[in-house]
Amino acid sequence: MSITQDSPTAARSGASASESFKASKERRGAADTSPERVSTIVSAVLKGVHAAISDHDVTYPEFQAAKAWLMEVGETGEWPLFMDVFVEHVVEEVASRQQHGTKGTIEGPYYLPNQVRLPSTAVLPHRDDEAGTPLTLSGQVRDLDGTPLAGAEIDTWHADSDGFYSGFAPGLPDGNLRGVVVAGDDGQFSISTVQPAPYQIPTDGPTGKMIEAAGWHPWRPAHLHIMVRAAGHRTITTQLYFAGGDWLDSDVAEAVKPELVLEPKVDETGIARVTYDFELEQA
Ligand code: MBD
Ligand code: FE
C-alpha cells in the first residue's frame, strides 16, 4: 500500500461521491412513498434513536458532538459514502428476498455510468505501468433456465492495487479499471484486469473519524464491482471477492456473501484466472 502524499483526502472522495450521486437517476422524490408509510418509517427510525439515547444515558456533550458530526458529514459530502457503508446492505437484503439467480450485494458510492464498451474478450482500460497481479475473470451470462444471454452487458469497476477508484481519487486517468464488456452470442465473456487491493474508508473524514472513535477498522476486502444487464431481465448489481483475502470476514460494509467469493488460480504465466457465471431472472 502506498497511502502517502497522493492519498485521496476524505473531502475529495466524499465530495466526488456526492456529485456523482446528484447526477444519477436515484434522486429524492422518486420513491413515491405514501404519507402513512413515511410516518411509519420515520417514527421507527426516531424510536431507535430515542431508545439508544435513553438506554445508554447519552449526555448533552455527546448530543452536541453528534450534531457537529452530522453537520460535518454533510459539509464534506460523505453521506453517500456513509449510507452505502453502514446502511445499504440491509436495503439490498430486503430487495434480494424477492430475487432469484446470482446473488446481489451493495453498489457502493463509486459507480460511474457510460464507461467504454468493450468486446466479449476484453482488457479493462489501465495505465501503461498499472501495478498488480494480472487477473482474468471469464464466464457466461444465462437465463435461470440456462439459455445464454447474447449481448448481455457486464459493467465492471474496481479499485487499483493501491485501493483507489478512478474518478474518486486524484491522479488516476478517467475510466481507469472501468468498462462495459458485451457478452458474445453464447453469453460468454472474458475480462482481463489487475487484482484490486482492499479498500480503506478515508480516515481523515467524519466517517473515518467515527470508525476510529468507535475502535473499529475502516476496511473492505478486495472486490470487483459488477452490474450485469440483459434485455428483458432484472439487472444484477453485485461484487466478487477473493478467498483468503484480508477483511473478508469483517467487511466494514457487511456486504460479503459466501456465493460471491472467488478462488483464482495463478497459471504458469502468472495470471490469476477464475470463472464466474451470472444467472439473471426475467424482468
Ligand atoms: C467501496 O469501494 C464500496 O464498494 C462500498 C460499498 C463502500 C465504500 C467503498
Ligand atoms: Fe468498492
XYZ file of C-alpha atoms and ligand atoms in Angstrom:
293
model
C 0.000 0.000 0.000
C 1.244 3.497 -0.721
C -1.145 5.692 1.188
C 1.280 8.596 1.290
C 1.215 12.073 -0.198
C -1.158 11.303 -3.042
C -3.771 9.612 -0.864
C -7.215 10.860 -1.770
C -8.474 13.025 1.035
C -11.833 12.201 2.537
C -13.113 15.582 1.457
C -12.305 14.830 -2.167
C -13.603 11.279 -2.418
C -16.671 12.118 -0.322
C -17.455 15.211 -2.384
C -16.923 13.318 -5.661
C -19.307 10.612 -4.472
C -21.885 13.286 -3.641
C -21.510 14.920 -7.073
C -21.836 11.537 -8.742
C -24.977 10.706 -6.746
C -26.600 14.064 -7.515
C -26.005 13.451 -11.230
C -27.538 9.967 -11.064
C -31.144 8.897 -11.572
C -31.674 7.920 -7.944
C -32.987 11.239 -6.747
C -35.057 12.468 -3.886
C -38.798 12.331 -4.529
C -38.599 9.425 -6.927
C -39.593 6.852 -4.287
C -43.295 7.796 -4.276
C -43.809 6.863 -0.613
C -47.268 7.500 0.903
C -47.616 9.817 3.926
C -48.674 6.806 6.053
C -45.535 4.928 5.077
C -43.299 7.966 5.643
C -44.842 8.324 9.104
C -44.301 4.649 9.913
C -40.682 4.559 8.789
C -39.622 7.917 10.214
C -41.300 7.052 13.539
C -39.387 3.769 13.651
C -36.063 5.499 12.944
C -36.706 8.133 15.629
C -37.804 5.455 18.093
C -34.474 3.689 17.559
C -32.553 6.926 18.144
C -34.591 7.728 21.251
C -34.011 4.218 22.624
C -30.241 4.464 22.057
C -30.147 7.771 23.955
C -32.345 6.574 26.782
C -30.811 3.102 27.170
C -27.251 4.458 27.209
C -27.766 7.715 29.147
C -26.466 9.895 26.310
C -25.300 13.246 27.718
C -25.670 16.836 26.430
C -21.979 16.989 25.363
C -22.490 13.740 23.420
C -25.677 15.076 21.821
C -23.879 18.282 20.717
C -20.916 16.272 19.426
C -23.340 14.156 17.402
C -24.909 17.279 15.884
C -21.474 18.663 14.948
C -20.542 15.309 13.410
C -23.763 15.095 11.361
C -23.099 18.603 10.025
C -19.569 17.601 9.059
C -20.787 14.535 7.162
C -22.987 16.866 5.097
C -20.355 19.569 4.630
C -17.740 17.076 3.392
C -20.202 15.311 1.094
C -19.728 11.971 2.840
C -23.409 10.999 3.133
C -23.317 8.681 0.077
C -20.204 7.001 1.497
C -21.664 6.679 4.994
C -25.052 5.406 3.777
C -23.562 2.840 1.413
C -21.104 1.545 4.009
C -23.447 1.330 7.012
C -26.993 1.129 5.658
C -27.152 -0.127 2.061
C -26.523 -3.782 2.950
C -29.877 -4.025 4.718
C -31.751 -2.371 1.836
C -30.091 -4.870 -0.508
C -31.015 -7.756 1.799
C -34.672 -6.689 1.732
C -34.636 -6.297 -2.072
C -32.960 -9.686 -2.517
C -35.811 -11.500 -0.705
C -37.755 -11.298 -3.984
C -34.853 -12.139 -6.297
C -33.548 -15.314 -7.930
C -30.330 -16.091 -9.752
C -26.899 -14.712 -8.955
C -26.731 -13.071 -5.541
C -26.532 -9.313 -5.499
C -24.815 -7.101 -2.985
C -24.398 -3.369 -2.442
C -23.490 -0.947 -5.249
C -21.491 1.442 -3.074
C -20.670 5.072 -3.907
C -18.179 4.681 -6.763
C -20.178 3.518 -9.805
C -19.924 5.744 -12.880
C -22.284 5.229 -15.849
C -21.409 5.393 -19.551
C -17.973 3.806 -19.425
C -16.232 2.446 -22.517
C -17.962 -0.501 -24.276
C -15.654 -3.440 -24.847
C -15.891 -6.711 -26.813
C -16.613 -10.049 -25.112
C -12.905 -10.732 -24.651
C -11.627 -7.502 -23.181
C -8.891 -5.814 -21.216
C -10.133 -3.068 -18.889
C -8.609 0.383 -19.525
C -5.447 0.698 -17.442
C -2.241 2.721 -17.169
C 0.887 1.564 -19.050
C 2.508 0.834 -15.702
C -0.627 -0.435 -13.938
C 0.587 -2.356 -10.881
C -0.950 -5.548 -9.509
C -1.270 -9.231 -10.299
C -2.908 -9.779 -13.698
C -6.404 -11.213 -13.230
C -8.739 -12.742 -15.809
C -12.395 -13.344 -14.979
C -14.318 -15.326 -17.556
C -17.749 -16.870 -17.631
C -21.189 -16.898 -19.153
C -24.380 -14.898 -18.631
C -27.505 -17.083 -18.666
C -31.222 -17.036 -18.020
C -32.438 -19.027 -14.989
C -33.323 -21.881 -17.382
C -29.756 -21.973 -18.723
C -30.301 -20.082 -22.001
C -27.212 -17.985 -22.835
C -27.986 -14.267 -22.901
C -26.348 -12.914 -26.048
C -25.138 -9.333 -25.784
C -25.517 -9.110 -22.005
C -23.538 -6.213 -20.550
C -21.043 -6.856 -17.768
C -20.401 -3.370 -16.371
C -17.308 -3.593 -14.188
C -15.453 -1.178 -11.908
C -12.868 -1.731 -9.224
C -10.061 -0.202 -7.182
C -6.447 -0.362 -8.311
C -3.671 -2.214 -6.488
C -3.446 0.707 -4.017
C -7.171 0.570 -3.282
C -8.149 3.734 -5.206
C -11.044 4.220 -7.668
C -10.691 6.310 -10.825
C -12.998 9.329 -10.753
C -12.774 9.483 -6.947
C -9.055 9.839 -6.280
C -6.527 12.289 -7.701
C -4.036 11.269 -10.347
C -5.955 8.395 -11.903
C -6.961 8.607 -15.578
C -10.716 8.868 -16.221
C -12.221 5.451 -16.824
C -9.245 3.546 -15.401
C -10.259 -0.031 -14.454
C -13.845 0.562 -15.602
C -15.673 -0.809 -18.629
C -18.837 -2.337 -20.057
C -17.973 -5.728 -21.522
C -20.554 -7.001 -24.034
C -21.007 -10.792 -23.952
C -20.900 -12.750 -27.207
C -23.775 -14.633 -28.879
C -23.075 -17.512 -26.488
C -23.288 -15.201 -23.449
C -19.574 -15.709 -22.825
C -17.131 -13.087 -21.647
C -13.532 -12.782 -20.539
C -12.308 -9.711 -18.659
C -8.621 -9.099 -18.065
C -7.568 -6.607 -15.433
C -5.432 -6.474 -12.278
C -6.158 -7.731 -8.788
C -7.656 -4.865 -6.714
C -6.420 -4.111 -3.192
C -8.688 -3.866 -0.150
C -10.460 -0.514 0.194
C -9.945 1.737 3.210
C -12.625 4.263 4.198
C -10.780 7.625 4.199
C -9.576 8.084 7.771
C -9.431 11.893 7.641
C -13.172 12.498 7.118
C -16.114 12.228 9.528
C -16.959 8.638 8.530
C -13.381 7.544 9.204
C -13.233 9.574 12.411
C -16.424 7.928 13.686
C -14.967 4.488 12.869
C -11.776 5.357 14.749
C -13.694 6.831 17.702
C -15.578 3.529 17.960
C -12.377 1.466 17.768
C -13.490 -0.317 14.585
C -11.425 -0.899 11.446
C -12.082 1.046 8.207
C -11.519 -1.755 5.660
C -13.468 -3.521 2.945
C -11.987 -6.709 1.472
C -10.673 -6.531 -2.114
C -13.555 -6.719 -4.574
C -14.686 -6.325 -8.167
C -17.946 -4.427 -8.665
C -20.142 -5.885 -11.394
C -23.530 -4.882 -12.785
C -24.982 -7.341 -15.301
C -27.709 -6.170 -17.682
C -29.596 -8.107 -20.356
C -32.726 -7.126 -22.283
C -35.896 -8.433 -20.611
C -34.030 -9.405 -17.441
C -33.565 -7.951 -14.000
C -30.228 -6.170 -13.652
C -27.921 -7.683 -11.045
C -25.636 -5.417 -9.031
C -23.034 -7.426 -7.183
C -19.419 -7.733 -6.079
C -16.932 -10.581 -6.288
C -14.377 -11.178 -3.546
C -11.194 -13.252 -3.197
C -10.804 -16.276 -0.940
C -8.154 -15.857 1.722
C -8.021 -12.071 1.387
C -7.842 -9.644 4.291
C -11.085 -8.362 5.848
C -13.240 -10.983 4.101
C -14.781 -11.949 7.440
C -15.071 -8.422 8.825
C -16.104 -6.156 5.916
C -16.958 -2.742 7.412
C -19.826 -2.568 4.874
C -21.112 -6.101 5.702
C -21.538 -6.857 2.004
C -19.728 -10.203 1.612
C -21.819 -13.278 0.750
C -20.216 -16.738 0.534
C -21.571 -17.282 -3.003
C -19.579 -14.269 -4.200
C -16.099 -15.384 -3.130
C -13.753 -16.348 -5.986
C -10.778 -18.691 -5.806
C -8.491 -17.664 -8.684
C -5.601 -19.954 -9.605
C -2.355 -18.431 -10.850
C -1.336 -20.076 -14.148
C 2.197 -20.697 -15.432
C 2.302 -17.198 -16.985
C 1.496 -15.502 -13.661
C -2.126 -14.643 -14.475
C -4.713 -15.309 -11.773
C -7.634 -16.955 -13.588
C -11.129 -17.653 -12.400
C -14.552 -18.292 -13.884
C -17.890 -16.998 -12.661
C -21.259 -17.382 -14.398
C -24.146 -14.964 -13.910
C -27.781 -16.090 -13.858
C -30.419 -13.423 -14.464
C -34.144 -13.800 -13.869
C -36.708 -12.490 -16.308
C -37.967 -8.998 -15.587
C -16.412 0.955 -1.631
O -15.452 0.622 -2.521
C -17.513 0.204 -1.633
O -17.582 -0.791 -2.505
C -18.539 0.467 -0.728
C -19.728 -0.370 -0.737
C -18.427 1.499 0.157
C -17.308 2.267 0.167
C -16.298 1.994 -0.721
Fe -15.969 -0.779 -3.843
